[in-house]
Amino acid sequence: MDEIKIPKATARRLPLYYRYLIFLNDEGKEKVSSTELAEAVQVDSASIRRDFSYFGALGKRGYGYDVKNLLNFFKKILNQDTLTNVALVGVGNMGHALLNYNFKRTNNIRISAAFDINPEITGTIMSGVPVYDMSEMKKQLREQQITIAILCVPQTAAQKTANEMFDAGIKGIMNFTPLRLSAPSSVRVQNVDLATELQTLIYFLDSDKDKNKK
Amino acid sequence: MDEIKIPKATARRLPLYYRYLIFLNDEGKEKVSSTELAEAVQVDSASIRRDFSYFGALGKRGYGYDVKNLLNFFKKILNQDTLTNVALVGVGNMGHALLNYNFKRTNNIRISAAFDINPEITGTIMSGVPVYDMSEMKKQLREQQITIAILCVPQTAAQKTANEMFDAGIKGIMNFTPLRLSAPSSVRVQNVDLATELQTLIYFLDSDKDKNKK
DNA sequence: TTCTCCTAGTGCTTATTTTAACATAGTGAA
DNA sequence: TTCACTATGTTAAAATAAGCACTAGGAGAA
């Protein structure tokens, strides 16, 4: 294995770079400097150069980075050359919003199956995505070989549902429930905790305010 | 100013602790140890003790932390003793989902005004929240003294809308658009970038896979 | 072709965060 | 009251991340 280990912080920024490169390419821009990128994605230019350097010498000194080259490079790195199918588990308010969220546009991701227990929507197609009853989840996930899922069920059902998902071979979960799932070590869980983030924002604002008061 | 500076990483975990303390309190638990907490919120127990220690000695050696005490303490720290009103700007799919997202349940946060340009919904009340036309935003935000907003407009309108918000006195934005807003330094922007997070998850999964292959 | 300028790549420094380890103080039982 | 335990608070160390500042090397003009 000759791959260099990419720091987590870097990995988290890659999609950001990728998205902006798509934009630049669409605009017809041919080259871009780390400084320009820095401004757009709001990451220090040195950090950007460092991030890129983990993958080798991608740019040209005195010139910058070739947009098309870089774009294609990251496309491969980020597995954007193949469509990734993900499942949506729980089609409530948030789930519904995500069904309409166009992941495919800039990211090559598609929600290809949804699951819920509500008989009013199971069996239907919502926003182009078939909604199955939860009882079919394991079967469908396996058949469609889906390994990534977005979890949007109520907190009370979260762990139980997650367990079924692990059983069905799910390897990555984007968890919208406030519960910290217990999961096998082979499974990655990415928590999206909106209430917490809003709370944190409020906390920072209040501490900013205190600072000014003193 | 005798306050100690709280590290950002700590601040981001506070709402997590708070939420779990509410749960423990509801369960009737009287004490909790850092180890127990660690398991529930999936943060190393030493980190938890360290986090707490920034606020002084909150626990008792050989005993743990008193749930009620700790809960009340964090309630104040996190400004949970007063209701925080926030605005929702852009009532599309995501905005609509957030209107129904119960921030108030565990966090003392309420969306008290929403704004959109769609004449079909402006002037109505959705999920208990009045929806105003965008042209009234500045006026309403000022009158209602709202300083925090959730931005859910299309990317193309994001910066322009944000500028109006700054103008209206907004100090914190939870930004659901993929655009990195340029904002005055006095304003905090918290980016919630779902496509990026999903992308990152996929990247990590693929690199996990590579690891096993070798 | 030459020379100036620009910007990538990188060694090193600093800041931040996490983790380990332990002395200590207080608990709770006898 | 004593004593064994338990879990905090904290010191020190390690790991991770960010950023400065310089070198080198190609770009592009003259």
Coordinates of C-alpha atoms (C1' of nucleotides) in Angstrom, one line a residue:
Chain A
M1 CA 0.0 0.0 0.0
D2 CA 1.8 3.1 -1.3
E3 CA -1.1 5.5 -0.5
I4 CA -0.3 8.3 1.8
K5 CA -2.6 8.8 4.7
I6 CA -4.8 11.8 4.2
P7 CA -5.6 13.7 7.4
K8 CA -9.2 13.8 8.3
A9 CA -9.4 17.6 8.2
T10 CA -8.1 17.4 4.6
A11 CA -10.6 14.8 3.6
R12 CA -13.4 16.9 4.9
R13 CA -12.4 19.7 2.7
L14 CA -12.0 17.8 -0.5
P15 CA -15.7 17.9 -1.5
L16 CA -15.5 21.7 -1.0
Y17 CA -12.7 22.0 -3.4
Y18 CA -14.4 19.7 -5.8
R19 CA -17.6 21.7 -5.9
Y20 CA -15.8 25.0 -6.5
L21 CA -13.8 23.4 -9.3
I22 CA -17.0 22.4 -11.0
F23 CA -18.1 25.9 -10.8
L24 CA -14.9 27.3 -12.2
N25 CA -14.9 24.8 -15.0
D26 CA -18.5 25.7 -15.9
E27 CA -17.4 29.3 -15.9
G28 CA -14.8 28.4 -18.4
K29 CA -11.9 29.2 -16.2
E30 CA -8.7 27.4 -17.1
K31 CA -6.4 28.0 -14.2
V32 CA -6.8 28.8 -10.6
S33 CA -4.4 29.7 -7.8
S34 CA -4.4 28.6 -4.2
T35 CA -5.1 32.1 -3.2
E36 CA -8.2 32.4 -5.4
L37 CA -9.4 29.1 -4.1
A38 CA -8.7 30.2 -0.6
E39 CA -11.0 33.1 -0.9
A40 CA -13.8 31.1 -2.4
V41 CA -13.9 28.2 0.0
Q42 CA -12.6 30.2 3.0
V43 CA -9.7 28.0 3.8
D44 CA -6.1 29.3 4.2
S45 CA -4.2 29.2 1.0
A46 CA -1.3 27.3 2.6
S47 CA -3.7 24.7 3.9
I48 CA -5.0 24.3 0.4
R49 CA -1.6 23.8 -1.1
R50 CA -0.8 21.4 1.7
D51 CA -4.0 19.5 1.2
F52 CA -3.3 19.2 -2.5
S53 CA 0.3 18.2 -1.9
Y54 CA -0.8 15.0 -0.2
F55 CA -1.8 13.8 -3.6
G56 CA 1.5 14.8 -5.3
A57 CA 2.4 17.9 -7.3
L58 CA -0.9 18.9 -8.9
G59 CA 0.0 22.4 -9.8
K60 CA 2.6 24.4 -11.7
R61 CA 4.7 27.0 -10.0
G62 CA 4.2 30.4 -11.3
Y63 CA 1.0 29.4 -12.9
G64 CA -1.4 27.7 -10.5
Y65 CA -3.6 24.7 -11.0
D66 CA -5.2 23.6 -14.2
V67 CA -8.9 23.6 -13.5
K68 CA -9.7 20.7 -15.8
N69 CA -6.9 18.5 -14.6
L70 CA -7.6 19.2 -11.0
L71 CA -11.3 18.6 -11.5
N72 CA -10.7 15.2 -13.1
F73 CA -8.2 14.3 -10.5
F74 CA -10.6 14.9 -7.6
K75 CA -13.4 13.3 -9.6
K76 CA -11.5 10.1 -9.3
I77 CA -10.4 10.6 -5.7
L78 CA -13.9 11.3 -4.7
N79 CA -15.5 8.5 -6.7
Q80 CA -17.5 10.9 -8.6
D81 CA -17.0 9.1 -11.9
T82 CA -19.5 6.5 -10.8
L83 CA -23.0 7.1 -9.5
T84 CA -23.4 6.3 -5.8
N85 CA -26.8 5.0 -4.7
V86 CA -27.9 5.7 -1.2
A87 CA -31.0 4.8 0.7
L88 CA -33.2 7.1 2.7
V89 CA -34.7 5.6 5.8
G90 CA -37.6 7.4 7.3
V91 CA -39.6 9.8 5.1
G92 CA -40.9 12.3 7.5
N93 CA -40.3 16.1 7.1
M94 CA -36.6 15.9 6.9
G95 CA -36.6 12.8 4.8
H96 CA -39.0 14.4 2.4
A97 CA -36.8 17.5 2.1
L98 CA -33.8 15.3 1.4
L99 CA -35.7 13.4 -1.3
N100 CA -36.0 16.8 -3.1
Y101 CA -32.4 17.8 -2.3
N102 CA -30.5 17.4 -5.5
F103 CA -27.4 15.5 -4.5
K104 CA -26.9 14.5 -8.0
R105 CA -26.4 17.9 -9.4
T106 CA -22.9 18.5 -8.2
N107 CA -22.3 15.3 -6.4
N108 CA -22.8 12.1 -8.3
I109 CA -25.1 10.7 -5.6
R110 CA -28.7 9.5 -6.0
I111 CA -31.2 8.4 -3.4
S112 CA -32.4 5.2 -5.1
A113 CA -34.7 3.8 -2.4
A114 CA -36.7 5.1 0.5
F115 CA -38.2 3.3 3.4
D116 CA -41.0 4.2 5.9
I117 CA -43.7 2.6 7.9
N118 CA -46.5 5.0 6.9
P119 CA -48.9 3.0 4.7
E120 CA -50.0 6.2 3.0
I121 CA -46.7 6.5 1.2
T122 CA -45.2 3.1 1.1
G123 CA -45.7 1.6 -2.4
T124 CA -45.7 5.0 -4.0
I125 CA -43.0 6.9 -5.8
M126 CA -42.0 10.2 -4.2
S127 CA -39.8 12.7 -6.1
G128 CA -38.9 9.8 -8.4
V129 CA -37.9 7.5 -5.6
P130 CA -39.8 4.3 -4.7
V131 CA -40.9 4.2 -1.1
Y132 CA -40.9 0.7 0.4
D133 CA -42.3 -0.5 3.6
M134 CA -39.7 -0.9 6.4
S135 CA -40.3 -4.7 6.4
E136 CA -38.7 -4.8 2.9
M137 CA -35.7 -2.8 3.9
K138 CA -33.2 -5.6 4.5
K139 CA -34.2 -7.4 1.2
Q140 CA -34.1 -4.2 -0.9
L141 CA -30.8 -2.9 0.5
R142 CA -29.2 -6.3 -0.2
E143 CA -30.6 -6.6 -3.7
Q144 CA -29.7 -3.1 -4.7
Q145 CA -26.4 -3.5 -2.9
I146 CA -26.8 -0.2 -1.2
T147 CA -24.2 0.4 1.5
I148 CA -24.9 4.0 2.4
A149 CA -28.0 5.3 4.1
I150 CA -29.5 8.5 5.4
L151 CA -31.3 7.9 8.7
C152 CA -34.2 10.1 9.3
V153 CA -36.5 8.1 11.6
P154 CA -37.8 9.4 14.9
Q155 CA -35.2 9.1 17.7
T156 CA -37.1 6.4 19.5
A157 CA -36.8 4.1 16.5
A158 CA -33.3 5.0 15.6
Q159 CA -31.2 2.3 17.2
K160 CA -33.5 -0.5 16.3
T161 CA -33.7 0.7 12.7
A162 CA -29.9 1.1 12.6
N163 CA -29.4 -2.4 13.8
E164 CA -31.5 -3.7 10.9
M165 CA -29.4 -1.6 8.6
F166 CA -26.1 -3.0 9.8
D167 CA -27.6 -6.4 9.3
A168 CA -28.4 -5.6 5.7
G169 CA -24.9 -4.6 5.0
I170 CA -25.0 -0.9 5.4
K171 CA -21.5 0.5 5.9
G172 CA -22.1 4.2 6.2
I173 CA -24.9 6.1 7.9
M174 CA -25.6 9.8 7.8
N175 CA -27.5 10.1 11.0
F176 CA -30.0 12.9 11.3
T177 CA -31.4 11.7 14.7
P178 CA -30.0 13.2 17.8
L179 CA -29.1 9.8 19.2
R180 CA -25.5 8.7 19.1
L181 CA -25.9 5.3 17.5
S182 CA -23.9 2.4 18.7
A183 CA -22.5 0.7 15.6
P184 CA -20.1 -2.0 14.7
S185 CA -16.6 -0.6 14.2
S186 CA -16.8 -1.4 10.5
V187 CA -19.6 1.1 10.0
R188 CA -19.0 4.9 9.7
V189 CA -21.6 7.1 11.3
Q190 CA -21.7 10.8 10.4
N191 CA -23.9 12.7 12.7
V192 CA -25.9 15.7 11.4
D193 CA -27.2 17.4 14.5
L194 CA -29.1 20.5 13.5
A195 CA -30.4 21.4 17.0
T196 CA -26.9 21.1 18.4
E197 CA -25.4 23.2 15.6
L198 CA -27.9 25.9 16.1
Q199 CA -27.3 25.8 19.8
T200 CA -23.6 26.1 19.3
L201 CA -24.1 29.1 17.1
I202 CA -26.2 30.8 19.8
Y203 CA -23.5 30.0 22.4
F204 CA -20.8 31.6 20.3
L205 CA -22.9 34.6 19.7
D206 CA -23.6 35.1 23.3
S207 CA -19.9 34.7 24.2
D208 CA -19.1 37.3 21.5
K209 CA -21.6 39.6 23.1
D210 CA -20.0 39.1 26.5
K211 CA -16.6 39.9 25.0
N212 CA -17.9 43.2 23.7
K213 CA -19.5 44.1 27.0
K214 CA -16.3 43.8 29.0
Chain B
M1 CA -13.5 39.8 32.4
D2 CA -12.7 36.8 34.6
E3 CA -14.2 34.2 32.2
I4 CA -11.8 31.6 30.9
K5 CA -11.7 31.1 27.2
I6 CA -13.6 28.0 26.2
P7 CA -12.0 26.1 23.4
K8 CA -14.2 25.8 20.3
A9 CA -14.1 22.1 20.4
T10 CA -15.5 22.1 23.9
A11 CA -18.2 24.6 23.0
R12 CA -19.4 22.4 20.2
R13 CA -19.9 19.6 22.6
L14 CA -21.8 21.5 25.3
P15 CA -25.2 21.1 23.6
L16 CA -24.6 17.4 23.4
Y17 CA -24.0 17.1 27.1
Y18 CA -27.0 19.3 27.8
R19 CA -29.3 17.2 25.8
Y20 CA -28.2 14.0 27.5
L21 CA -28.5 15.6 30.9
I22 CA -32.1 16.4 30.1
F23 CA -32.7 12.8 29.2
L24 CA -31.0 11.6 32.4
N25 CA -33.1 14.0 34.5
D26 CA -36.3 12.9 32.8
E27 CA -35.3 9.4 33.7
G28 CA -35.0 10.4 37.3
K29 CA -31.3 9.8 37.5
E30 CA -29.6 11.7 40.2
K31 CA -25.9 11.3 39.5
V32 CA -23.8 10.5 36.5
S33 CA -20.1 9.8 36.0
S34 CA -17.9 11.0 33.2
T35 CA -17.6 7.4 32.1
E36 CA -21.3 7.0 31.7
L37 CA -21.6 10.3 29.9
A38 CA -18.7 9.3 27.7
E39 CA -20.5 6.2 26.5
A40 CA -23.7 8.0 25.7
V41 CA -22.4 11.0 23.8
Q42 CA -19.4 9.1 22.5
V43 CA -16.8 11.5 23.7
D44 CA -13.7 10.3 25.7
S45 CA -14.3 10.6 29.4
A46 CA -11.2 12.6 30.0
S47 CA -12.3 15.1 27.4
I48 CA -15.6 15.4 29.2
R49 CA -13.9 16.0 32.6
R50 CA -11.6 18.5 30.9
D51 CA -14.6 20.2 29.2
F52 CA -16.4 20.5 32.5
S53 CA -13.4 21.7 34.3
Y54 CA -13.2 24.9 32.2
F55 CA -16.3 25.9 34.1
G56 CA -14.8 25.1 37.5
A57 CA -15.3 22.1 39.7
L58 CA -18.7 20.9 38.9
G59 CA -18.5 17.3 40.2
K60 CA -17.6 15.5 43.4
R61 CA -14.7 13.2 43.6
G62 CA -15.7 9.6 44.2
Y63 CA -19.3 10.4 43.4
G64 CA -19.6 11.9 39.9
Y65 CA -21.8 14.8 38.8
D66 CA -25.2 15.7 40.2
V67 CA -27.5 15.6 37.2
K68 CA -29.8 18.4 38.4
N69 CA -27.0 20.7 39.3
L70 CA -25.2 20.1 36.1
L71 CA -28.3 20.5 34.0
N72 CA -29.1 23.8 35.6
F73 CA -25.6 25.0 35.2
F74 CA -25.5 24.2 31.5
K75 CA -29.0 25.7 31.1
K76 CA -27.6 29.0 32.1
I77 CA -24.3 28.6 30.1
L78 CA -26.3 27.8 27.0
N79 CA -28.9 30.4 27.5
Q80 CA -31.6 27.8 27.7
D81 CA -33.4 29.7 30.4
T82 CA -34.7 32.2 27.9
L83 CA -36.5 31.4 24.6
T84 CA -34.4 32.3 21.6
N85 CA -36.3 33.4 18.5
V86 CA -34.8 32.7 15.1
A87 CA -35.9 33.5 11.6
L88 CA -36.2 31.1 8.7
V89 CA -35.2 32.7 5.4
G90 CA -36.4 30.6 2.4
V91 CA -39.2 28.2 2.8
G92 CA -38.5 25.6 0.2
N93 CA -38.1 21.9 0.9
M94 CA -35.5 22.2 3.5
G95 CA -37.0 25.3 5.0
H96 CA -40.3 23.5 5.3
A97 CA -38.7 20.6 7.0
L98 CA -37.0 22.9 9.5
L99 CA -40.3 24.6 10.2
N100 CA -41.5 21.2 11.5
Y101 CA -38.3 20.4 13.2
N102 CA -39.0 20.8 16.9
F103 CA -36.1 22.9 18.1
K104 CA -38.1 23.9 21.1
R105 CA -38.4 20.4 22.5
T106 CA -35.0 20.0 24.0
N107 CA -33.5 23.3 23.0
N108 CA -35.3 26.5 23.9
I109 CA -35.3 27.7 20.3
R110 CA -38.3 28.8 18.2
I111 CA -38.6 29.8 14.6
S112 CA -40.8 32.9 15.1
A113 CA -40.8 34.3 11.5
A114 CA -40.2 32.9 8.1
F115 CA -39.6 34.7 4.8
D116 CA -40.0 33.7 1.2
I117 CA -40.8 35.2 -2.2
N118 CA -43.4 32.7 -3.2
P119 CA -46.8 34.5 -3.2
E120 CA -48.6 31.2 -2.6
I121 CA -47.2 31.0 0.9
T122 CA -46.4 34.5 1.9
G123 CA -49.1 35.9 4.2
T124 CA -50.0 32.5 5.5
I125 CA -49.1 30.7 8.6
M126 CA -47.1 27.5 8.2
S127 CA -46.6 25.1 11.1
G128 CA -47.5 27.9 13.4
V129 CA -45.1 30.3 11.9
P130 CA -46.1 33.4 9.9
V131 CA -44.5 33.6 6.5
Y132 CA -43.7 37.1 5.3
D133 CA -42.7 38.3 1.9
M134 CA -39.0 38.9 1.5
S135 CA -39.6 42.6 1.1
E136 CA -40.7 42.8 4.7
M137 CA -37.7 40.9 6.1
K138 CA -35.6 43.9 7.2
K139 CA -38.5 45.5 8.9
Q140 CA -39.7 42.3 10.7
L141 CA -36.2 41.2 11.8
R142 CA -35.6 44.6 13.3
E143 CA -39.0 44.9 15.0
Q144 CA -38.9 41.4 16.4
Q145 CA -35.2 41.9 17.3
I146 CA -34.2 38.6 15.7
T147 CA -30.5 38.3 15.4
I148 CA -30.2 34.7 14.3
A149 CA -31.4 33.2 11.1
I150 CA -31.5 30.0 9.1
L151 CA -30.7 30.6 5.5
C152 CA -32.4 28.1 3.1
V153 CA -32.7 30.1 -0.1
P154 CA -31.4 28.9 -3.4
Q155 CA -27.6 29.3 -3.8
T156 CA -28.1 32.0 -6.5
A157 CA -29.9 34.2 -4.0
A158 CA -27.8 33.4 -1.0
Q159 CA -25.3 36.3 -0.9
K160 CA -27.8 38.9 -1.8
T161 CA -30.2 37.7 0.8
A162 CA -27.4 37.4 3.4
N163 CA -26.4 41.0 2.7
E164 CA -29.9 42.2 3.5
M165 CA -29.8 40.1 6.6
F166 CA -26.6 41.7 7.8
D167 CA -28.2 45.0 7.2
A168 CA -31.1 44.0 9.3
G169 CA -28.9 43.3 12.3
I170 CA -28.5 39.5 11.9
K171 CA -25.5 38.3 13.9
G172 CA -25.6 34.6 13.3
I173 CA -26.5 32.6 10.3
M174 CA -26.9 28.9 9.9
N175 CA -26.2 28.6 6.3
F176 CA -27.8 25.7 4.4
T177 CA -26.7 26.9 1.0
P178 CA -23.5 25.4 -0.4
L179 CA -22.1 28.9 -0.9
R180 CA -19.4 30.2 1.5
L181 CA -20.9 33.5 2.4
S182 CA -18.8 36.6 2.7
A183 CA -19.9 38.2 5.9
P184 CA -18.8 41.0 8.2
S185 CA -16.4 39.8 10.9
S186 CA -19.1 40.6 13.5
V187 CA -21.3 37.9 12.1
R188 CA -20.9 34.2 12.7
V189 CA -21.8 31.8 9.9
Q190 CA -22.3 28.2 10.6
N191 CA -22.3 26.1 7.4
V192 CA -24.5 23.1 7.2
D193 CA -23.4 21.4 4.0
L194 CA -25.3 18.2 3.5
A195 CA -23.9 17.2 0.1
T196 CA -20.4 17.7 1.4
E197 CA -20.9 15.6 4.4
L198 CA -22.4 12.8 2.5
Q199 CA -19.6 13.1 0.1
T200 CA -17.1 12.9 2.9
L201 CA -18.8 9.9 4.3
I202 CA -18.5 8.2 0.9
Y203 CA -14.8 9.1 0.7
F204 CA -14.1 7.6 4.1
L205 CA -15.9 4.5 3.2
D206 CA -13.9 4.1 0.0
S207 CA -10.7 4.6 1.8
D208 CA -11.7 2.1 4.5
K209 CA -12.4 -0.3 1.7
D210 CA -9.0 0.3 0.1
K211 CA -7.4 -0.3 3.5
N212 CA -9.0 -3.8 3.7
K213 CA -8.1 -4.6 0.2
K214 CA -4.4 -4.2 0.8
Chain C
dT1 C1' 17.0 33.9 -24.9
dT2 C1' 17.0 36.3 -20.8
dC3 C1' 15.1 38.1 -16.9
dT4 C1' 11.5 39.2 -13.8
dC5 C1' 7.7 37.7 -11.5
dC6 C1' 4.5 34.6 -9.8
dT7 C1' 2.9 30.8 -7.2
dA8 C1' 3.4 25.9 -5.9
dG9 C1' 5.5 22.9 -2.6
dT10 C1' 7.4 22.4 1.9
dG11 C1' 10.3 22.9 6.4
dC12 C1' 9.3 24.7 10.5
dT13 C1' 6.6 27.0 14.1
dT14 C1' 2.6 27.6 16.6
dA15 C1' -2.0 26.6 18.1
dT16 C1' -5.4 23.4 19.2
dT17 C1' -7.2 19.2 20.6
dT18 C1' -7.1 14.6 22.4
dT19 C1' -5.5 11.3 25.4
dA20 C1' -3.1 9.1 29.2
dA21 C1' -2.1 8.8 33.9
dC22 C1' -2.4 9.9 38.6
dA23 C1' -2.7 12.4 43.0
dT24 C1' -6.5 13.8 45.6
dA25 C1' -10.6 14.6 47.8
dG26 C1' -14.8 13.0 49.0
dT27 C1' -18.1 8.9 49.4
dG28 C1' -20.2 5.3 51.7
dA29 C1' -19.7 1.1 54.4
dA30 C1' -18.4 -1.0 58.6
Chain D
dT1 C1' -14.2 7.4 63.0
dT2 C1' -11.7 4.8 60.0
dC3 C1' -10.7 2.8 55.7
dA4 C1' -11.1 1.1 51.1
dC5 C1' -12.8 2.9 46.9
dT6 C1' -14.3 5.6 43.4
dA7 C1' -14.3 9.2 40.1
dT8 C1' -12.9 14.0 39.8
dG9 C1' -9.6 17.6 38.4
dT10 C1' -5.2 18.3 36.5
dT11 C1' -0.5 17.7 34.8
dA12 C1' 2.0 16.2 31.2
dA13 C1' 2.5 14.1 26.7
dA14 C1' 1.0 13.0 22.2
dA15 C1' -1.5 13.8 18.1
dT16 C1' -3.5 16.7 14.9
dA17 C1' -4.2 20.8 12.4
dA18 C1' -3.2 25.5 10.9
dG19 C1' -0.2 28.9 9.2
dC20 C1' 4.2 31.5 8.3
dA21 C1' 7.8 32.1 5.4
dC22 C1' 11.0 30.6 2.2
dT23 C1' 12.8 27.9 -1.9
dA24 C1' 12.5 26.5 -6.3
dG25 C1' 10.9 26.3 -10.6
dG26 C1' 8.1 27.4 -14.4
dA27 C1' 5.5 31.3 -16.9
dG28 C1' 5.4 34.9 -19.8
dA29 C1' 7.1 39.4 -21.3
dA30 C1' 10.7 41.9 -23.5

